[in-house]
Short mmCIF file of C-alpha atoms in Angstrom, two decimals:
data_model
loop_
_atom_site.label_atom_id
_atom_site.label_comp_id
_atom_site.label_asym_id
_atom_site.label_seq_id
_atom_site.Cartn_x
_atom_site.Cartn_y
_atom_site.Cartn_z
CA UNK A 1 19.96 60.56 -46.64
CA UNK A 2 19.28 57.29 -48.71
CA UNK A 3 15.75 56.55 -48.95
CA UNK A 4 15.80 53.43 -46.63
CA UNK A 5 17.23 55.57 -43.73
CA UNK A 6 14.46 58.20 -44.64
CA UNK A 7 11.75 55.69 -44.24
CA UNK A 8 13.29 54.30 -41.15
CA UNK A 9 13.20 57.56 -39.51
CA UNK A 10 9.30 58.53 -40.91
CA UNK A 11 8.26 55.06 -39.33
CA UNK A 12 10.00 56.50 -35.94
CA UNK A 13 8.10 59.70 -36.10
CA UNK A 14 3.92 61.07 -36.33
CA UNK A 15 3.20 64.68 -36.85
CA UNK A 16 0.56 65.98 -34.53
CA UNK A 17 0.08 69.41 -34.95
CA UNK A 18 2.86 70.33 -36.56
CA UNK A 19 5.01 68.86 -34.07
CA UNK A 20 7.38 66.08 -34.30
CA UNK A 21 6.57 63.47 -31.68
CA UNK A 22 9.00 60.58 -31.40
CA UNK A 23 7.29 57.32 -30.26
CA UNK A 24 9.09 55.03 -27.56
CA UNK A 25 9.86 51.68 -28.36
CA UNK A 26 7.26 49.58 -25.74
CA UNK A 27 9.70 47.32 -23.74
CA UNK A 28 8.63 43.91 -23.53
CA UNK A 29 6.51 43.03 -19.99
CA UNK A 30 7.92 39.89 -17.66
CA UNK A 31 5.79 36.83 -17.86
CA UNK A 32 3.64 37.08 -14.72
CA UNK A 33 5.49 34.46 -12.07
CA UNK A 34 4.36 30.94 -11.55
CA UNK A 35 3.61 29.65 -8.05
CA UNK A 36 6.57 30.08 -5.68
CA UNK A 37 9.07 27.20 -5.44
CA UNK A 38 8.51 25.12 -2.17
CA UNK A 39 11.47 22.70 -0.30
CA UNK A 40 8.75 20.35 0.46
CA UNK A 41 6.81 20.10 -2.68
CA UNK A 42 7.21 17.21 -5.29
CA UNK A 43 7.46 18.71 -8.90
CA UNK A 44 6.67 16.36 -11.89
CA UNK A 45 7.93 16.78 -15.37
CA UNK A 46 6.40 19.99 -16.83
CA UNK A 47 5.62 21.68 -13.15
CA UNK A 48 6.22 25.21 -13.38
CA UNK A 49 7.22 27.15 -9.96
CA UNK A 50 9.30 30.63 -9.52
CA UNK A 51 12.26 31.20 -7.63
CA UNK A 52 13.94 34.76 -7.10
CA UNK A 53 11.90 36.66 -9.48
CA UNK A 54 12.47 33.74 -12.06
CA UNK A 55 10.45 30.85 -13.32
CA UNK A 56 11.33 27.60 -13.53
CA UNK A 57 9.86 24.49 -15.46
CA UNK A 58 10.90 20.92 -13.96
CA UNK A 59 12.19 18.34 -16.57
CA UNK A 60 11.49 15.45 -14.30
CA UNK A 61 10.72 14.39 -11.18
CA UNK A 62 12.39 16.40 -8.47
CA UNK A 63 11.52 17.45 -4.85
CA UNK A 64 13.58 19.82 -2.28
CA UNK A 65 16.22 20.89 -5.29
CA UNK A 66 15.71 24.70 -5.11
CA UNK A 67 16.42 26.28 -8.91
CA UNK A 68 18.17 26.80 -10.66
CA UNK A 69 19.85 23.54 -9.11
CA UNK A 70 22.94 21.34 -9.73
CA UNK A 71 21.42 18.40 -11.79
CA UNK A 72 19.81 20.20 -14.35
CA UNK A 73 16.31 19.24 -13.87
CA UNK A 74 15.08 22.86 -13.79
CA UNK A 75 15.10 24.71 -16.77
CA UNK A 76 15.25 28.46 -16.55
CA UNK A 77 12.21 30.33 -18.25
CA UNK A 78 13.53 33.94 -17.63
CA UNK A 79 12.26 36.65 -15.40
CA UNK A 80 9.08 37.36 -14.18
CA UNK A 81 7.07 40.11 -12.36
CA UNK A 82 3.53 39.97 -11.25
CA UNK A 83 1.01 38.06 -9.38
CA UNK A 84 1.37 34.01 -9.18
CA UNK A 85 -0.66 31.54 -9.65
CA UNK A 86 -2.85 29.89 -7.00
CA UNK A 87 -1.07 26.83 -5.52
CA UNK A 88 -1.78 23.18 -6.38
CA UNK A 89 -4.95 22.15 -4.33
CA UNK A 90 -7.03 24.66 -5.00
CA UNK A 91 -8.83 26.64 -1.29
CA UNK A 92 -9.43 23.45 0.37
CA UNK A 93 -8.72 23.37 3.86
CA UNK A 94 -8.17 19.88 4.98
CA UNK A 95 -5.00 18.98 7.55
CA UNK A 96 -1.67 17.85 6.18
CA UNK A 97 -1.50 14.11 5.97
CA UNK A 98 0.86 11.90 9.02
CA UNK A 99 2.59 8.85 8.11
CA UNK A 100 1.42 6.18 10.78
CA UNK A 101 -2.13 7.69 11.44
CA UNK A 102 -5.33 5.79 11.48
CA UNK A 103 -7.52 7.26 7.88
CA UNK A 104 -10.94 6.34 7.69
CA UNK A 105 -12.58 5.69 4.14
CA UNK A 106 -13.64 9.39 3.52
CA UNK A 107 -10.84 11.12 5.13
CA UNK A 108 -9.72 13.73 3.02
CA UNK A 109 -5.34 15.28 3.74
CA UNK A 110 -3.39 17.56 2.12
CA UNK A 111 -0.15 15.84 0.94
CA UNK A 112 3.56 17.39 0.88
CA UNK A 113 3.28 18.10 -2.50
CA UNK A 114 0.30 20.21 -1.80
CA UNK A 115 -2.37 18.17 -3.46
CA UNK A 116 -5.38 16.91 -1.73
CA UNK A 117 -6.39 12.99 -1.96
CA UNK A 118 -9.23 10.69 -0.28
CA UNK A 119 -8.78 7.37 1.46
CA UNK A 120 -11.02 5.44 -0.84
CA UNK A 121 -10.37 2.45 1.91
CA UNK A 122 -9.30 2.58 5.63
CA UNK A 123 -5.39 2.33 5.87
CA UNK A 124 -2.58 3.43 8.70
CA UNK A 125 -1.65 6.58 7.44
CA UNK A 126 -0.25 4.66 4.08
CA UNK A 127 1.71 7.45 1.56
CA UNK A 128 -1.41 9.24 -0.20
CA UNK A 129 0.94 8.42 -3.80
CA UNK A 130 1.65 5.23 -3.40
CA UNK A 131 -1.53 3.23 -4.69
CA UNK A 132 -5.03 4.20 -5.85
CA UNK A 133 -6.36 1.11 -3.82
CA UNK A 134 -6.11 3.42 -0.57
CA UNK A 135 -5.96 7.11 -1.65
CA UNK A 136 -7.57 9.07 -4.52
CA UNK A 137 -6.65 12.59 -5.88
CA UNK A 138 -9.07 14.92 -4.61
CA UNK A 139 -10.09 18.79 -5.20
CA UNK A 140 -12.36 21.57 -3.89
CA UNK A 141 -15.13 20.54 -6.11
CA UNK A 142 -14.68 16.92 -4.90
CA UNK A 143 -14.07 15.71 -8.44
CA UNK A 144 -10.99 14.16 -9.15
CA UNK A 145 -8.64 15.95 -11.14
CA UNK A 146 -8.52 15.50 -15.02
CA UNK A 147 -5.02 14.78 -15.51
CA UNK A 148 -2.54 13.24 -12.65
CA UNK A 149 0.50 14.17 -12.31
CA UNK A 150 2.59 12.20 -14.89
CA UNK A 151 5.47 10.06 -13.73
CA UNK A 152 8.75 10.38 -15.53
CA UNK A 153 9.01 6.47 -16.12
CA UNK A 154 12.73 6.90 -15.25
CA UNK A 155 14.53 5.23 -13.02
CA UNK A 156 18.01 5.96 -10.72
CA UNK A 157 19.64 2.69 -11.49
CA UNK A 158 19.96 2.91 -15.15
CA UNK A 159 20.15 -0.25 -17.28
CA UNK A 160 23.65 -0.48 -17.86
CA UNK A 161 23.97 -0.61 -13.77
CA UNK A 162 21.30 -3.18 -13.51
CA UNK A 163 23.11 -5.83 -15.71
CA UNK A 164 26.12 -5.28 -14.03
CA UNK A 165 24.02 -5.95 -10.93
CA UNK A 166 22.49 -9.26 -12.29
CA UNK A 167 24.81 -10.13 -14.98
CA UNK A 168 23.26 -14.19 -14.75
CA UNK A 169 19.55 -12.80 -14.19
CA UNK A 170 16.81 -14.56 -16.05
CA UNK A 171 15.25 -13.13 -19.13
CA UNK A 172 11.95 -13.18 -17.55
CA UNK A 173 13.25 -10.39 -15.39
CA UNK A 174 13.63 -7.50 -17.66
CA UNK A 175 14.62 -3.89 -16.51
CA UNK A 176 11.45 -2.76 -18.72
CA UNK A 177 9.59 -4.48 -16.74
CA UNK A 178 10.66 -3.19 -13.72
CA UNK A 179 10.97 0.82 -15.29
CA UNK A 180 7.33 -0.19 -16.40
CA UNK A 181 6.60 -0.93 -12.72
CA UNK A 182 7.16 2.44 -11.32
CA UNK A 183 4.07 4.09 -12.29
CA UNK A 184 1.99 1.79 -9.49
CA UNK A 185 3.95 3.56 -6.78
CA UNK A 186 5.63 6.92 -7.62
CA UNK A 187 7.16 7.24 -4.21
CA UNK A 188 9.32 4.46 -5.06
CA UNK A 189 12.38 5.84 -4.96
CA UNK A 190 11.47 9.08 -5.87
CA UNK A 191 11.07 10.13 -1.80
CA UNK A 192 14.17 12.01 -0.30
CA UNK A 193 17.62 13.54 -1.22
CA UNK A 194 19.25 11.76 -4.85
CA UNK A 195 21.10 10.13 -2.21
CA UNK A 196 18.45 8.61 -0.28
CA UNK A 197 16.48 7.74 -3.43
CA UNK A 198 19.75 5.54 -4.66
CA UNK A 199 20.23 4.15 -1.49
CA UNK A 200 16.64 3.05 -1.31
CA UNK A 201 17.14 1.43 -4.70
CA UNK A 202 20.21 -0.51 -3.88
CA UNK A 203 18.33 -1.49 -0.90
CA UNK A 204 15.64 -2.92 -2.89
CA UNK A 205 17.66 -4.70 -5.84
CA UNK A 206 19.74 -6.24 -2.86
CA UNK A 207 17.70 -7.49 -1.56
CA UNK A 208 15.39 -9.01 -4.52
CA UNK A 209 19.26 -10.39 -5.16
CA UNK A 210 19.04 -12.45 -1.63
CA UNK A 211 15.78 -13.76 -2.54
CA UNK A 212 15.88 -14.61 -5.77
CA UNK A 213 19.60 -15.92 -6.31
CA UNK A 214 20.33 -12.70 -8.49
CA UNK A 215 17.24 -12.92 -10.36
CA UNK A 216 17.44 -16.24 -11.38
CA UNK A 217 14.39 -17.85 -9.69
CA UNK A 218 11.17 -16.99 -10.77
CA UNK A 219 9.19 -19.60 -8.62
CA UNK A 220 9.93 -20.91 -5.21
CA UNK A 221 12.27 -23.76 -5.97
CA UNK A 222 10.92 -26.01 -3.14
CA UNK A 223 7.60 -27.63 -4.59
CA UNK A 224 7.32 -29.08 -1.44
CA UNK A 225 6.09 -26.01 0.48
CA UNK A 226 3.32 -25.18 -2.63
CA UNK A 227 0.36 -26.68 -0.33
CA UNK A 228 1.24 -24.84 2.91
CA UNK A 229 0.83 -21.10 1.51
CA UNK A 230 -3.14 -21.68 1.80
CA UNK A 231 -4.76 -19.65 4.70
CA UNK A 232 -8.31 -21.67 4.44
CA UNK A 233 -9.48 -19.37 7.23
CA UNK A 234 -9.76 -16.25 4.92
CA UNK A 235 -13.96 -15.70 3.70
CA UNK A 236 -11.95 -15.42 -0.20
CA UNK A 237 -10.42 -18.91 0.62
CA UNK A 238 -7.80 -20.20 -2.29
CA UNK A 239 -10.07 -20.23 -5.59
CA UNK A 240 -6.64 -21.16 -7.80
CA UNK A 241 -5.99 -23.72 -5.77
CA UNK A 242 -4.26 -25.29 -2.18
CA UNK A 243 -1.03 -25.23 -3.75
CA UNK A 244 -1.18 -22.01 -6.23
CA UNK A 245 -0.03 -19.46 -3.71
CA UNK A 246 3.80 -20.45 -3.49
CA UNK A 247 6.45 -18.24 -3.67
CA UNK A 248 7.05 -15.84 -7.00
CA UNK A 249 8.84 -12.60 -8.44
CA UNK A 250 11.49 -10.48 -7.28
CA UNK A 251 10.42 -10.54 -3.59
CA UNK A 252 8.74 -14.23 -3.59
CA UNK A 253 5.31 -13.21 -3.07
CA UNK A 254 3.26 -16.09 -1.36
CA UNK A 255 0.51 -16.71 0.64
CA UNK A 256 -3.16 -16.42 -0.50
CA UNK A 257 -3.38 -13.11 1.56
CA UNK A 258 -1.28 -11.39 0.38
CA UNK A 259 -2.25 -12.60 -3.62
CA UNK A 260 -5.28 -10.66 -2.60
CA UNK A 261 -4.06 -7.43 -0.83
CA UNK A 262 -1.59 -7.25 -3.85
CA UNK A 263 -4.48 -7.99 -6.51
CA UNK A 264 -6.18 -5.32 -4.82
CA UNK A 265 -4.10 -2.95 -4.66
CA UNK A 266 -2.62 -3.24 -7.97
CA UNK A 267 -5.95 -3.94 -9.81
CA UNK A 268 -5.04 -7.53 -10.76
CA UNK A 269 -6.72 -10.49 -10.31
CA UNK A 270 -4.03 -12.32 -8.31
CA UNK A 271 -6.36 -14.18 -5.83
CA UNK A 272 -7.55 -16.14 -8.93
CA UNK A 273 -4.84 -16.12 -11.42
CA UNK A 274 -1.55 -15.63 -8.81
CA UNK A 275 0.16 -16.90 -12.35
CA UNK A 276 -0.08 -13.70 -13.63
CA UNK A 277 3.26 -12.76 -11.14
CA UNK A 278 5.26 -15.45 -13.17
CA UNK A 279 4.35 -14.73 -16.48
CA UNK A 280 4.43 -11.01 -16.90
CA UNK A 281 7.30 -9.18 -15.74
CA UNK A 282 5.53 -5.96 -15.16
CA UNK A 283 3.34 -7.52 -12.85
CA UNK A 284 6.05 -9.59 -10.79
CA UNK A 285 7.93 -6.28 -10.51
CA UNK A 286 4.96 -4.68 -9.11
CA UNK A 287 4.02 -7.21 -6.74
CA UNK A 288 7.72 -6.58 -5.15
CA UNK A 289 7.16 -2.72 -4.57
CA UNK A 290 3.64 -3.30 -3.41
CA UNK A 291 5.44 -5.41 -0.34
CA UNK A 292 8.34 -2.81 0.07
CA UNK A 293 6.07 0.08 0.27
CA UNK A 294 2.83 -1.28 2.10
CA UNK A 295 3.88 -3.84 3.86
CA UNK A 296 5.47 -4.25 7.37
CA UNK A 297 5.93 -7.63 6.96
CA UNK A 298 7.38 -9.26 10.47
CA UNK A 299 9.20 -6.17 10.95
CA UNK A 300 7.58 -2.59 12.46
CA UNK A 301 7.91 -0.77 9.01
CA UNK A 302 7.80 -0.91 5.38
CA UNK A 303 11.28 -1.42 3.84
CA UNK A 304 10.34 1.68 1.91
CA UNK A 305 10.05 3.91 5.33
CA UNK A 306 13.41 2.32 6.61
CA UNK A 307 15.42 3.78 3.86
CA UNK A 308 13.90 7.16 3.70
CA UNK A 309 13.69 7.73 7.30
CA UNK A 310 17.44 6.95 8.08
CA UNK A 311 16.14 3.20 10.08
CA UNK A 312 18.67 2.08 7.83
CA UNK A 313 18.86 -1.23 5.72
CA UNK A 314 18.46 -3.45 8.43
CA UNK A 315 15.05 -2.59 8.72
CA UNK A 316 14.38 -3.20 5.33
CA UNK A 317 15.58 -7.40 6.06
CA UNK A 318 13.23 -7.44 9.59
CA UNK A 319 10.08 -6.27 7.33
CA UNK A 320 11.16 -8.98 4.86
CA UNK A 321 12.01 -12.01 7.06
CA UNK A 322 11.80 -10.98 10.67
CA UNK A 323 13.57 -13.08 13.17
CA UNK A 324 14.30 -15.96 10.96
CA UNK A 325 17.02 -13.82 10.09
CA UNK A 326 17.43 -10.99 13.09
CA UNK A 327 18.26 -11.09 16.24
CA UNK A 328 20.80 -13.42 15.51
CA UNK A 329 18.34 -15.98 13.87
CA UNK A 330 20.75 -16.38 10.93
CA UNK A 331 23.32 -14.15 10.67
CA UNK A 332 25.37 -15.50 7.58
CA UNK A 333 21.85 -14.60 5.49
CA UNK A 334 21.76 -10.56 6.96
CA UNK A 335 25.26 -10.67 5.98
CA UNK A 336 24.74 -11.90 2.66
CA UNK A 337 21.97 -8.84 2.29
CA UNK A 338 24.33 -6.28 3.64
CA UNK A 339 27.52 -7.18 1.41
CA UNK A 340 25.17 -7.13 -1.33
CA UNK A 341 23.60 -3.52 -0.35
CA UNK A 342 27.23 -2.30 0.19
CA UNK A 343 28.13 -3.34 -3.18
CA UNK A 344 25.56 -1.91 -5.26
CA UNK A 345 25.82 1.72 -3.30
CA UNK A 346 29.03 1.63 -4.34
CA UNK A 347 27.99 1.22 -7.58
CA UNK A 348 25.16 4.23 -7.48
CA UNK A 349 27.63 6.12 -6.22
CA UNK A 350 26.57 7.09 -2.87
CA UNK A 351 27.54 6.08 1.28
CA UNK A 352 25.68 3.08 2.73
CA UNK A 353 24.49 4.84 5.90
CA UNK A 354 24.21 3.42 9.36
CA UNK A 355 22.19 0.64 10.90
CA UNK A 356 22.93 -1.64 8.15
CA UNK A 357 22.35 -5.04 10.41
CA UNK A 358 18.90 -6.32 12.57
#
């Protein structure tokens, strides 16, 4: 026997009492499992759940993808055996939030990704992710929690698709800008089947097309109308000025009122410097998903509950202009909106759906 095969063998054996005991190789233990993978839950990048004795950690943002999935967001972490961790949310025992229901400041739900958040103001059952104006995260202990779920600062148009969308847009309007904009609502979409979320997009950039000549306009061209956007009957009043509040960004944000529920909401101080919307293209961007997911507008939704509850993109042009286009108010512009939707699903890849007119 050569001496390296004799030393291999005395490392494989211990004499105890004259006996030759052999000692067995330990075999490695599973990693204990993480919490079980839920359909309902939203994962963020990093989120760690397991799914048939396996675990899983989530690349991005994904929600009712069971692993290991088809898009390759989950990456596999090998098996597991063992207890699991508690869920996200701690023991609190507070109901599950309802779109559409009354919240008092100090109402406290449980969210469908299984996190807990506070109305910090009174709102009609507004989504608990879509802006800390309304809704706080919350835990057991009361204390927020020390680090938020991160947002993957992606997007499901990507910028190749958005210049073919807008291939005469204005510089001002940058797809930075807009990627950069995401992080104010992270429901934006990010709610629904990777159909669903493209079709919300399309819905979105179609109709920010409509109103701002394909991202061209940055102001409301009329000057004419400036004066007429100040509500003098609001306690804030106009402090920029009677005609400061006309029409800017993506969705042609005007009105006083709604400088200030935006400013609010967004942390900005619109009501006082509603400039702000034309000279940084973060905050135009923003001030167009803070109307497509808070606001009803005319209509009897958001644009942003249209699209992910199947109301279809007709909805989305009632809570945007109401019967000055519906109902046969002016057909030629819904049409406009629809060819436009229809054309960039086609470029995302994925079926208009119904209910496409108002």
């Amino acid at each position: 026997m050569s001496r390296l095969r004799a030393m291999i063998a005395l490392a494989a054996l211990v004499v105890a009492g004259g006996l030759m005991v052999i000692i067995p190789s330990t075999p490695a233990s599973a990693a204990a499992c993480a919490a079980s993978w839920q359909s309902s839950a939203v994962y963020w990048q990093g989120d760690q759940v397991s799914h048939n004795r396996r675990n899983y950690q989530a690349k991005w943002w994904t929600q009712n993808e069971a692993p290991p999935g088809t898009t390759g967001v989950w990456q596999d972490l090998g098996a597991c055996d063992g207890g699991t961790t508690p869920p996200p949310g701690g023991t609190c025992n507070h109901p599950n939030w309802v779109a559409g229901t009354w919240y008092p400041a100090g109402s406290i739900v449980r969210y469908t990704n299984g996190l807990y958040y506070i109305a910090e103001h009174d709102n009609p059952g507004y989504d608990p992710i879509i802006s800390t104006w309304y809704w706080e995260p919350y835990t057991c202990s009361g204390q927020p929690p020390t680090t938020p779920p991160p947002g993957t600062g992606g997007f499901v148009v990507t910028e190749g698709q958005f210049n073919q969308m807008f291939p005469s847009r204005n510089p001002f309007y940058t797809y930075s800008g807009l990627v950069a904009a995401l992080s104010a609502y992270p429901a934006f979409t990010r709610t629904g089947s990777a159909t669903v979320q493209r079709q919300e997009a399309a819905a979105f950039l179609a109709n920010v097309h409509h109103e701002t000549g394909g991202l061209v306009h940055i102001v409301e061209q009329n000057t004419g109308n400036y004066p007429h956007y100040c509500d003098a009957g609001q306690p804030y009043g106009c402090p920029a000025g009677q005609a400061a509040y006309y029409g800017r960004g993506p969705i042609q944000l005007s009105w006083n009122f709604n400088y200030n529920a935006a400013g609010n909401a967004l942390g900005l101080p619109l009501l006082t410097n509603p400039w702000l919307v034309q000279n940084d293209a973060a905050v135009a961007w923003k001030t167009a998903i803070w109307y497509w997911m808070t606001q009803n507008g005319p209509g009897t939704m958001t644009a942003h509950n249209a699209m992910v509850t199947g109301a279809g993109f007709g909805e989305t042009i009632r809570s945007i202009n109401g019967s000055i286009e519906c109902n046969g108010g002016n057909p030629g512009q819904v049409q406009s909106r629809v060819t436009k939707y229809q054309q960039f699903v086609g470029m995302l890849g994925v079926p208009a759906g119904a209910n496409l007119y108002c």
